[in-house]
Short mmCIF file of C-alpha atoms and ligand atoms in Angstrom, two decimals:
data_model
loop_
_atom_site.label_atom_id
_atom_site.label_comp_id
_atom_site.label_asym_id
_atom_site.label_seq_id
_atom_site.Cartn_x
_atom_site.Cartn_y
_atom_site.Cartn_z
CA MET A 1 0.00 0.25 0.25
CA ALA A 2 1.46 3.37 -0.43
CA ALA A 3 2.18 5.69 1.80
CA THR A 4 0.38 9.17 2.14
CA THR A 5 2.31 12.50 3.42
CA THR A 6 0.14 14.50 4.34
CA LEU A 7 2.27 18.38 4.40
CA THR A 8 0.44 21.10 6.17
CA ASN A 9 -0.24 24.52 4.03
CA GLU A 10 2.94 25.96 5.52
CA GLN A 11 4.71 22.92 3.89
CA LYS A 12 2.57 23.29 0.94
CA ASN A 13 3.47 27.34 0.58
CA ASN A 14 7.28 26.37 1.19
CA HIS A 15 7.14 23.73 -1.66
CA ALA A 16 5.47 26.05 -3.78
CA ASN A 17 7.93 29.05 -3.33
CA LYS A 18 11.07 26.57 -3.86
CA ALA A 19 9.42 25.58 -7.21
CA SER A 20 8.84 29.28 -8.03
CA LEU A 21 12.53 29.71 -7.40
CA LEU A 22 13.59 27.23 -9.67
CA GLU A 23 11.05 28.46 -12.01
CA SER A 24 12.30 32.26 -11.96
CA THR A 25 15.73 30.81 -12.09
CA GLN A 26 15.20 29.43 -15.54
CA THR A 27 13.29 32.20 -16.58
CA VAL A 28 16.47 34.61 -16.47
CA ILE A 29 19.27 31.96 -17.48
CA HIS A 30 16.22 31.78 -21.01
CA GLU A 31 16.69 35.70 -21.04
CA ALA A 32 20.13 35.80 -20.36
CA LEU A 33 20.54 33.13 -23.23
CA THR A 34 18.52 34.14 -25.53
CA LYS A 35 20.38 37.98 -25.06
CA LEU A 36 23.66 36.37 -25.42
CA GLY A 37 22.70 34.78 -28.84
CA TYR A 38 22.25 31.52 -27.73
CA LYS A 39 19.97 29.13 -29.43
CA GLU A 40 17.10 26.75 -27.82
CA GLU A 41 18.88 24.29 -27.41
CA THR A 42 21.22 25.58 -25.00
CA HIS A 43 18.60 26.85 -22.63
CA GLU A 44 17.29 23.38 -22.77
CA LEU A 45 20.41 21.76 -21.97
CA LEU A 46 21.20 24.22 -18.90
CA LYS A 47 17.77 24.43 -17.62
CA GLU A 48 17.76 21.61 -15.31
CA PRO A 49 21.30 19.94 -13.62
CA LEU A 50 22.58 17.16 -15.58
CA ARG A 51 22.76 14.93 -12.74
CA MET A 52 20.21 14.44 -9.86
CA LEU A 53 20.42 12.23 -7.44
CA THR A 54 18.42 10.72 -4.57
CA VAL A 55 19.77 9.03 -1.82
CA ARG A 56 17.48 7.48 1.25
CA ILE A 57 20.39 6.77 3.91
CA PRO A 58 19.48 4.20 7.05
CA VAL A 59 20.85 5.61 10.07
CA LYS A 60 21.38 3.87 13.72
CA MET A 61 19.23 6.53 16.01
CA ASP A 62 20.52 6.71 20.08
CA ASP A 63 17.44 4.93 21.21
CA GLY A 64 18.37 1.95 19.07
CA SER A 65 15.97 2.82 16.10
CA VAL A 66 16.50 3.17 12.49
CA LYS A 67 15.68 6.10 10.55
CA VAL A 68 15.69 6.38 6.94
CA PHE A 69 16.70 10.33 5.74
CA THR A 70 16.38 11.26 2.06
CA GLY A 71 19.33 12.99 0.56
CA TYR A 72 19.89 14.80 -2.65
CA ARG A 73 22.89 15.52 -4.95
CA ALA A 74 22.40 18.25 -7.69
CA GLN A 75 25.52 18.47 -10.88
CA HIS A 76 24.13 21.67 -12.65
CA CYS A 77 26.88 21.46 -15.29
CA ASP A 78 30.53 20.55 -15.59
CA ALA A 79 31.70 21.75 -19.11
CA VAL A 80 34.03 23.75 -17.33
CA GLY A 81 35.40 21.16 -14.84
CA PRO A 82 34.00 19.82 -11.32
CA THR A 83 30.92 20.92 -10.22
CA LYS A 84 30.96 22.96 -6.57
CA GLY A 85 28.42 22.99 -4.04
CA GLY A 86 26.66 23.28 0.00
CA VAL A 87 25.69 20.47 1.64
CA ARG A 88 22.24 21.27 3.81
CA PHE A 89 20.40 19.83 6.19
CA HIS A 90 17.41 20.82 6.94
CA PRO A 91 13.33 20.20 7.65
CA GLU A 92 12.37 22.45 4.49
CA VAL A 93 14.95 20.42 1.67
CA THR A 94 13.52 19.94 -1.23
CA GLU A 95 14.66 18.77 -4.81
CA GLU A 96 13.43 21.77 -6.51
CA GLU A 97 15.46 23.21 -4.24
CA VAL A 98 18.63 21.91 -4.36
CA LYS A 99 18.23 22.27 -8.41
CA ALA A 100 18.20 25.77 -8.12
CA LEU A 101 20.77 26.14 -6.10
CA SER A 102 22.83 23.95 -7.69
CA ILE A 103 22.10 26.59 -11.14
CA TRP A 104 22.67 29.08 -8.82
CA MET A 105 26.44 27.72 -7.86
CA SER A 106 26.86 27.74 -11.69
CA LEU A 107 26.54 31.10 -12.45
CA LYS A 108 27.86 31.89 -9.88
CA CYS A 109 31.14 30.13 -10.25
CA GLY A 110 30.97 31.38 -14.31
CA ILE A 111 30.53 35.44 -12.56
CA VAL A 112 33.84 34.71 -9.92
CA ASP A 113 35.53 33.32 -13.39
CA LEU A 114 36.83 30.11 -11.13
CA PRO A 115 37.08 26.28 -12.90
CA TYR A 116 33.78 25.05 -11.73
CA GLY A 117 30.03 24.14 -12.11
CA GLY A 118 27.31 24.14 -9.90
CA GLY A 119 26.77 21.64 -7.32
CA LYS A 120 24.45 21.36 -4.48
CA GLY A 121 23.36 19.10 -2.03
CA GLY A 122 20.43 18.65 0.64
CA ILE A 123 19.42 15.84 3.63
CA ILE A 124 15.90 16.58 4.92
CA CYS A 125 16.34 16.57 8.42
CA ASP A 126 16.67 18.60 11.53
CA PRO A 127 19.70 18.38 13.08
CA ARG A 128 18.24 20.93 15.66
CA GLU A 129 16.86 17.91 17.14
CA MET A 130 19.39 15.20 16.60
CA SER A 131 22.56 14.24 19.04
CA PHE A 132 26.20 14.48 17.43
CA PRO A 133 26.67 11.10 16.85
CA GLU A 134 23.28 11.21 15.00
CA ILE A 135 24.88 13.39 12.87
CA GLU A 136 27.97 12.02 12.53
CA ARG A 137 26.70 8.91 11.22
CA LEU A 138 23.94 10.72 8.80
CA SER A 139 26.94 12.81 7.80
CA ARG A 140 29.27 9.19 6.85
CA GLY A 141 26.16 7.39 5.10
CA TYR A 142 25.05 10.36 2.91
CA VAL A 143 29.02 10.39 1.73
CA ARG A 144 28.97 6.51 1.73
CA ALA A 145 25.57 7.04 -0.38
CA ILE A 146 26.93 9.67 -3.09
CA SER A 147 30.63 8.22 -3.13
CA GLN A 148 30.28 7.42 -6.51
CA ILE A 149 29.47 10.45 -8.39
CA VAL A 150 31.54 13.05 -6.04
CA GLY A 151 35.48 13.58 -5.52
CA PRO A 152 37.82 16.22 -5.53
CA THR A 153 38.29 16.38 -9.13
CA LYS A 154 34.31 15.48 -9.70
CA ASP A 155 31.95 17.15 -7.55
CA ILE A 156 33.51 18.95 -4.16
CA PRO A 157 30.72 19.81 -1.69
CA ALA A 158 30.89 22.10 0.97
CA PRO A 159 28.82 23.93 4.30
CA ASP A 160 25.91 25.43 3.84
CA VAL A 161 22.62 26.08 6.28
CA PHE A 162 23.05 23.95 8.79
CA THR A 163 26.02 22.22 8.25
CA ASN A 164 29.97 23.43 9.78
CA SER A 165 33.46 22.48 9.63
CA GLN A 166 33.09 19.71 12.16
CA ILE A 167 30.60 17.91 9.55
CA MET A 168 33.02 18.44 6.61
CA ALA A 169 35.34 16.76 8.34
CA TRP A 170 33.31 13.90 8.96
CA MET A 171 32.42 13.69 5.47
CA MET A 172 36.17 13.74 4.84
CA ASP A 173 36.96 11.48 6.72
CA GLU A 174 34.40 8.92 5.49
CA TYR A 175 35.55 9.25 1.94
CA SER A 176 39.05 8.93 2.84
CA ARG A 177 38.36 5.69 3.89
CA ILE A 178 36.71 4.28 0.98
CA ARG A 179 38.87 5.72 -1.35
CA GLU A 180 41.75 4.10 0.90
CA PHE A 181 43.88 7.45 0.36
CA ASP A 182 43.81 11.39 2.60
CA SER A 183 41.81 13.79 0.45
CA PRO A 184 41.45 17.34 1.86
CA GLY A 185 40.01 17.94 -1.67
CA PHE A 186 37.43 16.20 -1.61
CA ILE A 187 35.74 18.61 0.65
CA THR A 188 35.93 22.81 1.73
CA GLY A 189 34.49 24.34 5.14
CA LYS A 190 37.09 22.14 6.75
CA PRO A 191 38.78 23.31 9.71
CA LEU A 192 42.03 24.52 9.39
CA ILE A 193 43.59 22.00 10.88
CA LEU A 194 42.22 19.78 8.18
CA GLY A 195 43.26 22.02 5.31
CA GLY A 196 40.99 24.49 5.72
CA SER A 197 41.24 27.90 4.25
CA HIS A 198 42.11 31.38 6.62
CA GLY A 199 39.59 33.93 6.17
CA ARG A 200 36.64 30.79 5.13
CA GLU A 201 33.93 31.68 7.69
CA THR A 202 33.82 35.23 7.06
CA ALA A 203 33.90 35.03 3.25
CA THR A 204 30.90 35.40 2.35
CA ALA A 205 30.11 38.33 4.60
CA ARG A 206 33.97 39.98 3.04
CA GLY A 207 32.48 39.57 -0.17
CA VAL A 208 29.04 41.21 0.30
CA VAL A 209 30.99 44.35 2.52
CA ILE A 210 33.24 44.19 -1.36
CA CYS A 211 29.81 44.64 -3.60
CA ILE A 212 28.67 47.51 -1.11
CA GLU A 213 31.84 48.90 -1.60
CA GLU A 214 31.89 49.20 -5.25
CA ALA A 215 28.70 49.89 -5.26
CA ALA A 216 28.41 52.98 -3.13
CA LYS A 217 31.22 53.89 -5.50
CA ARG A 218 28.87 53.56 -8.82
CA LYS A 219 25.81 55.84 -6.33
CA GLY A 220 28.24 58.29 -5.31
CA ILE A 221 27.49 56.73 -1.27
CA ASP A 222 30.47 57.65 1.18
CA VAL A 223 30.48 54.61 2.93
CA LYS A 224 31.63 56.02 6.05
CA GLY A 225 28.23 57.37 7.69
CA ALA A 226 26.26 55.33 5.43
CA LYS A 227 23.35 54.36 7.09
CA VAL A 228 22.89 50.34 6.53
CA VAL A 229 19.71 48.13 7.58
CA VAL A 230 20.38 44.39 7.49
CA GLN A 231 17.92 41.64 7.27
CA GLY A 232 19.02 38.73 9.40
CA PHE A 233 21.56 38.48 11.80
CA GLY A 234 23.29 34.80 11.24
CA ASN A 235 26.50 33.89 9.34
CA ALA A 236 26.07 36.44 7.06
CA GLY A 237 23.99 39.08 8.60
CA GLY A 238 26.19 39.23 11.50
CA TYR A 239 30.00 39.13 10.18
CA LEU A 240 28.39 41.73 7.66
CA ALA A 241 27.17 44.26 10.10
CA LYS A 242 29.98 43.90 11.84
CA PHE A 243 32.55 44.69 9.01
CA MET A 244 29.88 47.34 8.06
CA HIS A 245 30.17 48.49 11.49
CA ASP A 246 33.64 48.76 11.94
CA SER A 247 34.57 50.43 8.25
CA GLY A 248 32.16 53.49 9.73
CA ALA A 249 29.12 52.98 8.65
CA LYS A 250 26.04 53.99 10.81
CA VAL A 251 23.94 50.37 10.86
CA ILE A 252 20.53 51.77 11.81
CA GLY A 253 18.12 48.28 11.79
CA ILE A 254 19.08 44.40 11.61
CA SER A 255 16.49 41.39 12.45
CA ASP A 256 16.35 37.45 13.32
CA ALA A 257 13.32 35.48 12.16
CA TYR A 258 11.14 36.62 15.41
CA GLY A 259 11.38 40.87 14.87
CA ALA A 260 13.73 43.85 14.31
CA LEU A 261 15.80 46.64 15.94
CA TYR A 262 16.33 50.33 14.87
CA ASN A 263 17.60 52.90 15.78
CA GLU A 264 18.57 56.16 13.80
CA ASP A 265 22.18 56.72 15.72
CA GLY A 266 23.53 53.41 14.58
CA LEU A 267 22.86 50.11 16.82
CA ASP A 268 25.95 48.66 19.18
CA ILE A 269 26.75 45.69 16.61
CA GLU A 270 29.38 44.71 19.39
CA ASP A 271 27.04 44.31 22.01
CA LEU A 272 24.28 42.26 19.97
CA LEU A 273 26.75 39.78 18.45
CA ASP A 274 27.62 39.43 22.45
CA CYS A 275 24.05 38.62 23.21
CA ARG A 276 23.13 36.75 20.04
CA ASP A 277 22.42 32.64 20.02
CA SER A 278 23.70 30.63 17.59
CA PHE A 279 21.02 30.55 15.50
CA GLY A 280 20.93 34.12 15.19
CA THR A 281 18.69 35.41 17.10
CA VAL A 282 18.53 38.75 19.53
CA THR A 283 15.54 40.48 18.93
CA ASN A 284 13.64 38.35 21.78
CA GLN A 285 15.97 40.08 24.46
CA PHE A 286 14.60 43.48 23.62
CA LYS A 287 11.22 45.37 24.10
CA ASN A 288 10.81 47.88 21.77
CA THR A 289 11.09 46.05 18.54
CA ILE A 290 9.92 46.58 14.97
CA SER A 291 8.68 43.79 12.50
CA ASN A 292 10.70 42.16 9.55
CA LYS A 293 8.42 44.46 7.38
CA GLU A 294 8.87 48.03 8.61
CA LEU A 295 12.59 47.03 8.79
CA LEU A 296 12.64 46.24 5.11
CA GLU A 297 11.05 50.14 4.79
CA LEU A 298 13.08 51.97 6.46
CA PRO A 299 14.60 54.77 4.93
CA CYS A 300 18.54 54.23 4.55
CA ASP A 301 21.74 54.01 1.71
CA ILE A 302 21.96 50.48 1.79
CA LEU A 303 19.54 47.59 2.52
CA VAL A 304 21.03 44.08 2.95
CA PRO A 305 18.71 41.50 2.86
CA ALA A 306 20.58 38.38 4.43
CA ALA A 307 17.71 35.72 5.81
CA ILE A 308 15.25 33.93 2.97
CA SER A 309 14.20 34.39 0.16
CA ASN A 310 11.02 36.35 -1.46
CA GLN A 311 11.32 39.29 0.61
CA ILE A 312 11.13 41.90 -1.63
CA THR A 313 8.36 41.53 -3.54
CA ILE A 314 5.13 42.98 -5.75
CA ASP A 315 4.10 44.07 -2.22
CA ASN A 316 6.69 45.84 -0.92
CA ALA A 317 9.04 46.88 -3.80
CA HIS A 318 7.32 50.36 -4.15
CA ARG A 319 8.02 50.77 -0.64
CA ILE A 320 11.71 50.18 -0.26
CA ASN A 321 13.34 53.36 0.53
CA ALA A 322 16.93 52.52 0.34
CA LYS A 323 19.21 53.76 -2.55
CA VAL A 324 21.32 50.55 -3.18
CA VAL A 325 20.07 46.99 -2.29
CA VAL A 326 22.61 43.88 -1.96
CA GLU A 327 20.89 40.09 -2.15
CA ALA A 328 23.57 38.54 0.97
CA ALA A 329 20.15 35.58 1.01
CA ASN A 330 19.77 33.60 -1.93
CA GLY A 331 16.51 34.72 -3.63
CA PRO A 332 15.61 37.68 -0.92
CA THR A 333 13.81 39.52 -4.52
CA THR A 334 10.90 38.21 -7.12
CA LEU A 335 11.64 38.91 -10.58
CA GLU A 336 8.56 41.62 -10.37
CA ALA A 337 10.53 43.39 -7.41
CA THR A 338 13.98 43.16 -9.32
CA ARG A 339 11.53 45.01 -12.32
CA ILE A 340 9.93 47.61 -9.72
CA LEU A 341 13.91 48.58 -8.26
CA ALA A 342 14.81 48.70 -11.56
CA GLU A 343 12.35 51.54 -12.60
CA ARG A 344 13.20 53.04 -9.80
CA ASP A 345 16.65 53.69 -10.19
CA ILE A 346 17.66 51.62 -6.85
CA LEU A 347 20.74 49.42 -7.66
CA LEU A 348 20.37 45.74 -7.01
CA VAL A 349 23.11 43.84 -6.59
CA PRO A 350 22.24 40.06 -7.09
CA ASP A 351 22.33 37.12 -4.65
CA VAL A 352 24.48 35.59 -7.87
CA LEU A 353 27.47 37.99 -7.21
CA ALA A 354 27.10 39.29 -4.07
CA SER A 355 27.49 36.34 -2.35
CA ALA A 356 30.08 34.82 -4.76
CA GLY A 357 32.32 35.68 -1.73
CA GLY A 358 31.81 31.86 0.53
CA VAL A 359 32.67 29.57 -2.62
CA THR A 360 35.46 31.96 -3.89
CA VAL A 361 37.17 31.27 -0.60
CA SER A 362 36.37 27.48 -1.07
CA TYR A 363 37.87 27.56 -4.15
CA PHE A 364 41.46 28.66 -2.72
CA GLU A 365 40.94 25.99 0.19
CA TRP A 366 40.34 23.48 -2.62
CA VAL A 367 43.80 25.04 -4.57
CA GLN A 368 45.93 24.90 -1.43
CA ASN A 369 44.76 21.26 -0.71
CA ASN A 370 45.82 20.59 -4.32
CA LEU A 371 49.32 22.49 -3.79
CA GLY A 372 49.38 21.60 -0.50
CA TYR A 373 51.09 24.53 0.68
CA TYR A 374 49.05 27.36 2.64
CA TRP A 375 48.43 30.68 2.43
CA THR A 376 48.02 33.00 5.18
CA GLU A 377 44.84 35.05 6.28
CA GLU A 378 46.38 38.63 4.49
CA GLU A 379 47.25 36.61 1.14
CA VAL A 380 43.64 35.01 0.76
CA LEU A 381 41.89 38.42 1.44
CA THR A 382 43.56 40.17 -0.84
CA LYS A 383 42.58 37.48 -3.30
CA LEU A 384 39.18 37.34 -2.62
CA ARG A 385 39.29 41.20 -3.21
CA ASP A 386 40.37 41.57 -6.30
CA VAL A 387 38.40 38.69 -7.11
CA ILE A 388 35.17 40.53 -6.03
CA VAL A 389 36.10 43.80 -7.76
CA LYS A 390 36.89 42.28 -11.27
CA SER A 391 33.72 40.30 -11.33
CA PHE A 392 31.66 43.48 -9.82
CA ALA A 393 33.28 45.59 -12.64
CA ASN A 394 32.49 42.71 -15.25
CA VAL A 395 28.48 42.45 -14.08
CA TYR A 396 27.99 46.38 -13.41
CA ASP A 397 29.62 47.22 -17.37
CA THR A 398 27.76 44.33 -18.68
CA ALA A 399 24.09 46.08 -16.83
CA GLN A 400 25.52 49.03 -18.57
CA GLN A 401 26.95 48.48 -22.23
CA ARG A 402 23.83 46.27 -22.78
CA ASN A 403 21.01 48.14 -20.64
CA VAL A 404 19.55 44.93 -18.70
CA ASN A 405 19.56 45.37 -14.60
CA MET A 406 22.14 43.78 -12.67
CA ARG A 407 20.71 40.65 -12.37
CA LEU A 408 20.05 39.86 -15.92
CA ALA A 409 23.51 41.29 -16.47
CA ALA A 410 24.90 38.68 -13.48
CA TYR A 411 23.59 35.91 -15.31
CA MET A 412 24.73 37.17 -18.90
CA VAL A 413 28.18 37.05 -17.54
CA GLY A 414 27.10 33.68 -15.26
CA VAL A 415 26.25 31.74 -17.69
CA ARG A 416 27.93 32.32 -20.86
CA LYS A 417 31.08 30.21 -19.33
CA MET A 418 29.10 26.92 -19.15
CA ALA A 419 27.05 27.57 -22.67
CA GLU A 420 30.89 27.82 -24.87
CA ALA A 421 32.64 25.09 -22.43
CA SER A 422 29.84 22.75 -23.39
CA HIS A 423 29.70 24.28 -27.39
CA LEU A 424 33.58 23.34 -27.97
CA ARG A 425 32.91 19.53 -25.53
CA GLY A 426 30.65 19.28 -28.99
CA TRP A 427 27.60 18.50 -26.54
CA ILE A 428 25.04 21.74 -28.33
P1 NAD B 501 21.40 31.38 9.76
O1 NAD B 501 21.09 30.59 10.13
O2 NAD B 501 23.09 32.09 10.12
O3 NAD B 501 21.07 32.75 9.86
C1 NAD B 501 19.98 33.57 9.77
C2 NAD B 501 19.58 34.84 10.24
O4 NAD B 501 17.89 34.97 9.01
C3 NAD B 501 18.79 34.40 11.33
O5 NAD B 501 19.37 35.39 12.23
C4 NAD B 501 17.58 34.27 11.57
O6 NAD B 501 17.10 34.41 12.20
C5 NAD B 501 17.40 35.13 10.52
N1 NAD B 501 15.71 34.67 9.92
C6 NAD B 501 15.04 33.27 9.28
N2 NAD B 501 13.70 33.31 9.51
C7 NAD B 501 13.35 34.48 9.36
C8 NAD B 501 12.67 35.56 9.22
N3 NAD B 501 11.37 34.67 8.33
N4 NAD B 501 12.43 36.67 9.04
C9 NAD B 501 14.06 37.60 9.23
N5 NAD B 501 15.06 37.05 9.21
C10 NAD B 501 14.93 35.17 9.34
O7 NAD B 501 22.20 31.56 8.40
P2 NAD B 501 23.27 32.91 6.78
O8 NAD B 501 24.31 31.35 6.92
O9 NAD B 501 23.64 33.66 7.88
O10 NAD B 501 22.58 32.75 5.57
C11 NAD B 501 21.30 34.05 5.55
C12 NAD B 501 21.57 33.77 3.89
O11 NAD B 501 22.23 34.23 3.51
C13 NAD B 501 20.77 32.49 3.54
O12 NAD B 501 19.76 32.94 2.39
C14 NAD B 501 21.73 31.62 2.84
O13 NAD B 501 21.41 31.00 1.97
C15 NAD B 501 22.63 33.08 1.95
N6 NAD B 501 24.10 32.79 2.05
C16 NAD B 501 25.20 32.56 3.00
C17 NAD B 501 26.26 31.93 3.47
C18 NAD B 501 27.19 31.73 4.38
O14 NAD B 501 28.04 31.06 3.93
N7 NAD B 501 26.43 31.85 5.07
C19 NAD B 501 26.47 31.88 1.95
C20 NAD B 501 25.96 32.34 0.84
C21 NAD B 501 24.51 32.41 1.08
#
């Protein structure tokens, strides 16, 4: 008898949102390829991952029972080189989401010009409700299940939502056991002592900050004293707020899943970071909070959505009161809202460019593993700055020359390398 799964309304909305993220990604890729003059068959090849593996992972739980988890690994396009992308542990992981995220990874790698295509993985689970030994057994089981299609020259995983350097260490150890050799280049985001790179943990936020500086230059905004609003206070939002604060900007608003804090004279970011918990929650310790909706509409110079998708939509895009929006989160602005912001002359720096700092330093980690020679933090940060500044200029100039918004320009830059490599290989 077939098992029936009953989804709550919230879960149904979540699935619909993720399906629409995939559709909107495919729409922009189509538009980008058409603008670049590629034929329909190129879109047909690149609109979905080349490979999508679904695995079932049995895990012995601490109480002696066995729970079977579902996981995915998507490899969008390996025409340029091995695929690369994180593994997400989350109860709301869906196949559509993993597919969309693998395509975004391809775009990011194309934009920052890395010798990779995009990949992504995910397991439907809630690590917040599992013990460390259960998480370790799940991580090792996932590697055993996907081991045939991954490897340092095939597909290189990394951390993502609710996975960290310890999980990467377990995964690397499991892979090394299967292959019977030490393979630090199999995975990135490892602890430093196991071949991780300096600067990896803060790389996404640093990349966003560099994009903010570059956007501010183009808009004639002085970062010193600029009013900044950040939605989300986790890994990306927390470091970003700190770096902006350190560079003399005034961070006037921050938020988490439960509300937002606002102070026109600037918030005490160091203090807020000190009282934040490990899930990026801080607002529950304050009385005078505002809503996330109000936060997004605050008058400011720079707005950074750094939390979840679908935050700037057709409903609030007319009321966004910022000069520049820099997307640290994946997919925070819908396509309709992107058009409205462009019409209102608000410069939007898209996620595939703004949050590419993480994969860039992951690439540096892989290079260092392959060389067996390790760089200082200063060397890593200098190289990261060079890559992001150059990539920003490339996307910005493409937008100006082609008279398109920055999202479409970023997709045009990102997809071109994959399309050309697929063509040169004789696939299309
Ligand atoms: P995180 O889990 O560390 O933090 C998420 C933050 O968002 C928390 O403060 C949480 O309270 C808040 N949040 C959750 N739901 C919210 C809601 N409904 N409204 C407002 N705030 C909410 O996650 P992170 O690693 O900082 O990632 C944030 C975003 O940045 C995600 O979209 C992620 O995909 C993207 N991103 C992160 C990285 C990275 O290296 N961390 C890299 C690329 C992209």
